[in-house]
PDB file of C-alpha atoms in Angstrom:
ATOM      1  CA  UNK G 377      14.169  20.898  -0.735  1.00 40.00           C
ATOM      2  CA  UNK G 378      13.275  17.437  -2.144  1.00 40.00           C
ATOM      3  CA  UNK G 379      15.029  15.764   1.521  1.00 39.00           C
ATOM      4  CA  UNK G 380      13.393  18.187   3.480  1.00 34.00           C
ATOM      5  CA  UNK G 381       9.536  17.506   2.500  1.00 38.00           C
ATOM      6  CA  UNK G 382      10.186  13.542   3.212  1.00 41.00           C
ATOM      7  CA  UNK G 383      11.940  13.767   6.527  1.00 39.00           C
ATOM      8  CA  UNK G 384       8.694  15.598   7.850  1.00 39.00           C
ATOM      9  CA  UNK G 385       6.905  13.107   5.865  1.00 46.00           C
ATOM     10  CA  UNK G 386       8.275  11.103   7.766  1.00 46.00           C
ATOM     11  CA  UNK G 387       8.273  12.465  11.808  1.00 43.00           C
ATOM     12  CA  UNK G 388       4.448  12.755  10.502  1.00 44.00           C
ATOM     13  CA  UNK G 389       3.721   9.634  10.470  1.00 47.00           C
ATOM     14  CA  UNK G 390       5.640   8.468  13.043  1.00 48.00           C
ATOM     15  CA  UNK G 391       3.992  10.438  14.934  1.00 48.00           C
ATOM     16  CA  UNK G 392      -0.094   8.413  13.635  1.00 50.00           C
ATOM     17  CA  UNK G 393      -1.935  11.075  13.424  1.00 52.00           C
ATOM     18  CA  UNK G 394      -5.306  12.955  11.864  1.00 50.00           C
ATOM     19  CA  UNK G 395      -2.290  14.859   9.447  1.00 81.00           C
ATOM     20  CA  UNK G 396      -0.739  11.184   8.332  1.00 85.00           C
ATOM     21  CA  UNK G 397      -4.242   9.455   7.669  1.00 87.00           C
ATOM     22  CA  UNK G 398      -4.597  12.187   5.082  1.00 91.00           C
ATOM     23  CA  UNK G 399      -0.579  12.645   3.713  1.00 92.00           C
ATOM     24  CA  UNK G 400      -0.712   8.393   3.522  1.00 95.00           C
ATOM     25  CA  UNK G 401      -4.411   8.755   1.306  1.00 95.00           C
ATOM     26  CA  UNK G 402      -3.618  11.714  -0.869  1.00 95.00           C
ATOM     27  CA  UNK G 403       0.060   9.881  -1.959  1.00 96.00           C
ATOM     28  CA  UNK G 404      -1.440   6.715  -2.744  1.00 97.00           C
ATOM     29  CA  UNK G 405      -4.916   8.020  -3.591  1.00 97.00           C
ATOM     30  CA  UNK G 406      -4.843   8.103  -7.816  1.00 98.00           C
ATOM     31  CA  UNK G 407      -1.117   6.303  -7.968  1.00 98.00           C
ATOM     32  CA  UNK G 408       0.061   3.043  -9.543  1.00 98.00           C
ATOM     33  CA  UNK G 409       3.467   1.000  -8.740  1.00 98.00           C
ATOM     34  CA  UNK G 410       5.238  -1.770 -10.220  1.00 97.00           C
ATOM     35  CA  UNK G 411       6.583  -3.514  -6.812  1.00 96.00           C
ATOM     36  CA  UNK G 412      10.415  -4.992  -6.742  1.00 92.00           C
ATOM     37  CA  UNK G 413      10.582  -8.732  -6.696  1.00 87.00           C
ATOM     38  CA  UNK G 414      14.046  -9.462  -7.411  1.00 83.00           C
ATOM     39  CA  UNK G 415      14.438 -12.050  -9.815  1.00 86.00           C
ATOM     40  CA  UNK G 416      13.481 -12.308 -13.984  1.00 85.00           C
ATOM     41  CA  UNK G 417       9.538 -12.559 -12.938  1.00 83.00           C
ATOM     42  CA  UNK G 418       7.026  -9.902 -13.921  1.00 89.00           C
ATOM     43  CA  UNK G 419       6.700  -7.509 -11.632  1.00 94.00           C
ATOM     44  CA  UNK G 420       3.438  -6.726  -9.964  1.00 96.00           C
ATOM     45  CA  UNK G 421       1.543  -3.590  -9.701  1.00 97.00           C
ATOM     46  CA  UNK G 422      -1.220  -2.134  -7.565  1.00 98.00           C
ATOM     47  CA  UNK G 423      -3.334   0.870  -8.837  1.00 98.00           C
ATOM     48  CA  UNK G 424      -5.506   2.583  -5.559  1.00 98.00           C
ATOM     49  CA  UNK G 425      -8.318   5.613  -6.293  1.00 98.00           C
ATOM     50  CA  UNK G 426      -9.609   8.036  -4.149  1.00 96.00           C
ATOM     51  CA  UNK G 427     -12.518   6.218  -3.200  1.00 95.00           C
ATOM     52  CA  UNK G 428     -11.035   3.720  -1.362  1.00 95.00           C
ATOM     53  CA  UNK G 429     -11.298   0.866  -4.201  1.00 96.00           C
ATOM     54  CA  UNK G 430      -7.312  -1.090  -6.015  1.00 97.00           C
ATOM     55  CA  UNK G 431      -6.144  -3.375  -7.603  1.00 97.00           C
ATOM     56  CA  UNK G 432      -4.039  -5.511  -7.719  1.00 96.00           C
ATOM     57  CA  UNK G 433      -2.366  -7.590 -10.584  1.00 96.00           C
ATOM     58  CA  UNK G 434       0.197 -10.586  -9.907  1.00 94.00           C
ATOM     59  CA  UNK G 435       2.257 -10.014 -13.340  1.00 92.00           C
ATOM     60  CA  UNK G 436       1.845 -13.579 -12.892  1.00 90.00           C
ATOM     61  CA  UNK G 437      -0.927 -15.254 -15.349  1.00 88.00           C
ATOM     62  CA  UNK G 438      -2.328 -17.745 -12.962  1.00 89.00           C
ATOM     63  CA  UNK G 439      -2.675 -15.815 -10.382  1.00 90.00           C
ATOM     64  CA  UNK G 440      -4.241 -13.022 -12.356  1.00 92.00           C
ATOM     65  CA  UNK G 441      -5.580  -9.378 -11.205  1.00 95.00           C
ATOM     66  CA  UNK G 442      -7.097  -8.928  -7.876  1.00 94.00           C
ATOM     67  CA  UNK G 443      -9.396  -6.245  -6.670  1.00 95.00           C
ATOM     68  CA  UNK G 444     -10.100  -4.970  -3.561  1.00 94.00           C
ATOM     69  CA  UNK G 445     -10.384  -2.510  -1.181  1.00 95.00           C
ATOM     70  CA  UNK G 446      -8.305   0.491   0.891  1.00 96.00           C
ATOM     71  CA  UNK G 447      -8.108   2.712   3.801  1.00 95.00           C
ATOM     72  CA  UNK G 448      -5.368   4.533   5.871  1.00 96.00           C
ATOM     73  CA  UNK G 449      -6.650   3.420   9.756  1.00 93.00           C
ATOM     74  CA  UNK G 450      -4.527   5.282  12.872  1.00 91.00           C
ATOM     75  CA  UNK G 451      -1.136   5.453  10.344  1.00 92.00           C
ATOM     76  CA  UNK G 452      -1.074   2.489   8.658  1.00 94.00           C
ATOM     77  CA  UNK G 453      -2.658   1.292   4.991  1.00 96.00           C
ATOM     78  CA  UNK G 454      -4.767  -0.958   5.006  1.00 95.00           C
ATOM     79  CA  UNK G 455      -6.670  -3.324   2.806  1.00 94.00           C
ATOM     80  CA  UNK G 456      -8.671  -6.042   2.072  1.00 93.00           C
ATOM     81  CA  UNK G 457      -9.307  -8.384  -1.299  1.00 90.00           C
ATOM     82  CA  UNK G 458     -12.157 -10.661  -0.140  1.00 83.00           C
ATOM     83  CA  UNK G 459     -16.330 -10.711  -0.657  1.00 79.00           C
ATOM     84  CA  UNK G 460     -17.386  -7.646  -0.382  1.00 76.00           C
ATOM     85  CA  UNK G 461     -19.871  -8.754   2.656  1.00 72.00           C
ATOM     86  CA  UNK G 462     -16.525  -9.132   4.715  1.00 69.00           C
ATOM     87  CA  UNK G 463     -15.500  -6.081   4.723  1.00 68.00           C
ATOM     88  CA  UNK G 464     -16.265  -5.196   7.992  1.00 75.00           C
ATOM     89  CA  UNK G 465     -13.647  -7.896   9.018  1.00 75.00           C
ATOM     90  CA  UNK G 466     -10.516  -9.190   7.724  1.00 80.00           C
ATOM     91  CA  UNK G 467      -8.452  -6.300   6.626  1.00 89.00           C
ATOM     92  CA  UNK G 468      -4.449  -6.255   6.421  1.00 90.00           C
ATOM     93  CA  UNK G 469      -2.746  -3.591   7.644  1.00 92.00           C
ATOM     94  CA  UNK G 470       0.659  -2.732   6.553  1.00 93.00           C
ATOM     95  CA  UNK G 471       3.490   0.667   7.824  1.00 94.00           C
ATOM     96  CA  UNK G 472       3.706   1.976   5.299  1.00 95.00           C
ATOM     97  CA  UNK G 473       7.248   4.928   4.432  1.00 95.00           C
ATOM     98  CA  UNK G 474       7.943   6.795   1.534  1.00 96.00           C
ATOM     99  CA  UNK G 475      11.693   6.816   1.702  1.00 96.00           C
ATOM    100  CA  UNK G 476      12.216   8.851  -1.810  1.00 96.00           C
ATOM    101  CA  UNK G 477       9.911  10.691  -4.138  1.00 94.00           C
ATOM    102  CA  UNK G 478       8.641   7.683  -6.345  1.00 96.00           C
ATOM    103  CA  UNK G 479       9.005   4.868  -3.571  1.00 97.00           C
ATOM    104  CA  UNK G 480       6.505   3.459  -0.969  1.00 97.00           C
ATOM    105  CA  UNK G 481       8.036   0.401   1.293  1.00 97.00           C
ATOM    106  CA  UNK G 482       5.033  -1.461   3.228  1.00 95.00           C
ATOM    107  CA  UNK G 483       6.392  -3.383   6.167  1.00 94.00           C
ATOM    108  CA  UNK G 484       4.262  -5.824   8.382  1.00 89.00           C
ATOM    109  CA  UNK G 485       3.645  -5.273  11.542  1.00 82.00           C
ATOM    110  CA  UNK G 486       5.465  -7.324  14.601  1.00 79.00           C
ATOM    111  CA  UNK G 487       3.471 -10.317  14.765  1.00 76.00           C
ATOM    112  CA  UNK G 488       2.692 -13.631  13.162  1.00 76.00           C
ATOM    113  CA  UNK G 489       2.896 -13.390   9.211  1.00 71.00           C
ATOM    114  CA  UNK G 490       1.963 -15.338   6.250  1.00 72.00           C
ATOM    115  CA  UNK G 491       4.640 -14.453   2.940  1.00 73.00           C
ATOM    116  CA  UNK G 492       7.283 -10.912   2.340  1.00 75.00           C
ATOM    117  CA  UNK G 493       7.625  -8.686   6.028  1.00 86.00           C
ATOM    118  CA  UNK G 494       8.468  -5.610   3.504  1.00 92.00           C
ATOM    119  CA  UNK G 495       7.632  -5.105  -0.049  1.00 93.00           C
ATOM    120  CA  UNK G 496       9.051  -2.025  -1.792  1.00 96.00           C
ATOM    121  CA  UNK G 497       7.084  -0.335  -4.842  1.00 97.00           C
ATOM    122  CA  UNK G 498       8.264   2.512  -6.931  1.00 97.00           C
ATOM    123  CA  UNK G 499       5.931   5.050  -8.091  1.00 98.00           C
ATOM    124  CA  UNK G 500       4.836   5.143 -11.838  1.00 97.00           C
ATOM    125  CA  UNK G 501       2.004   7.319 -11.912  1.00 89.00           C
TER     126      UNK G 501
END
C-alpha cells in the first residue's frame, strides 16, 4: 500500500496541480529532516511549521542556524532566508519528491545554480 500511495503522490506531483500544492505542504508542515552529507561532518537539519516558517541548522558552528519562510508554488517547494522586508522577491524554488515514506529529495530546476543540485533528507519528525 505504501508503494501505491507513493506512486499516486508522484503522479499528482508531476501534474503540478492544486492537490500537489496541498500534498507537499501537508507532508512538510510540522516535519523535520536530517540531510545526507556523504562525509563525517555533522548533518544539517531543517524543520517546517504550518504557518510558513522554516529553520535550517547547518550543523556547523561557523555557519549556524538560519530562520526563513517557505511555501509551495506551482508544485515546487520555495524558501526564503533573507531580510523580512525583501520577502516579495529572491525566493529559491526546488522540485520536490518523496521517493519513500521517510525520504524527501529536493532538486534544482534546470538552469544556472550555485551549490548542490540535489539534496536528500530523511524525516525524523
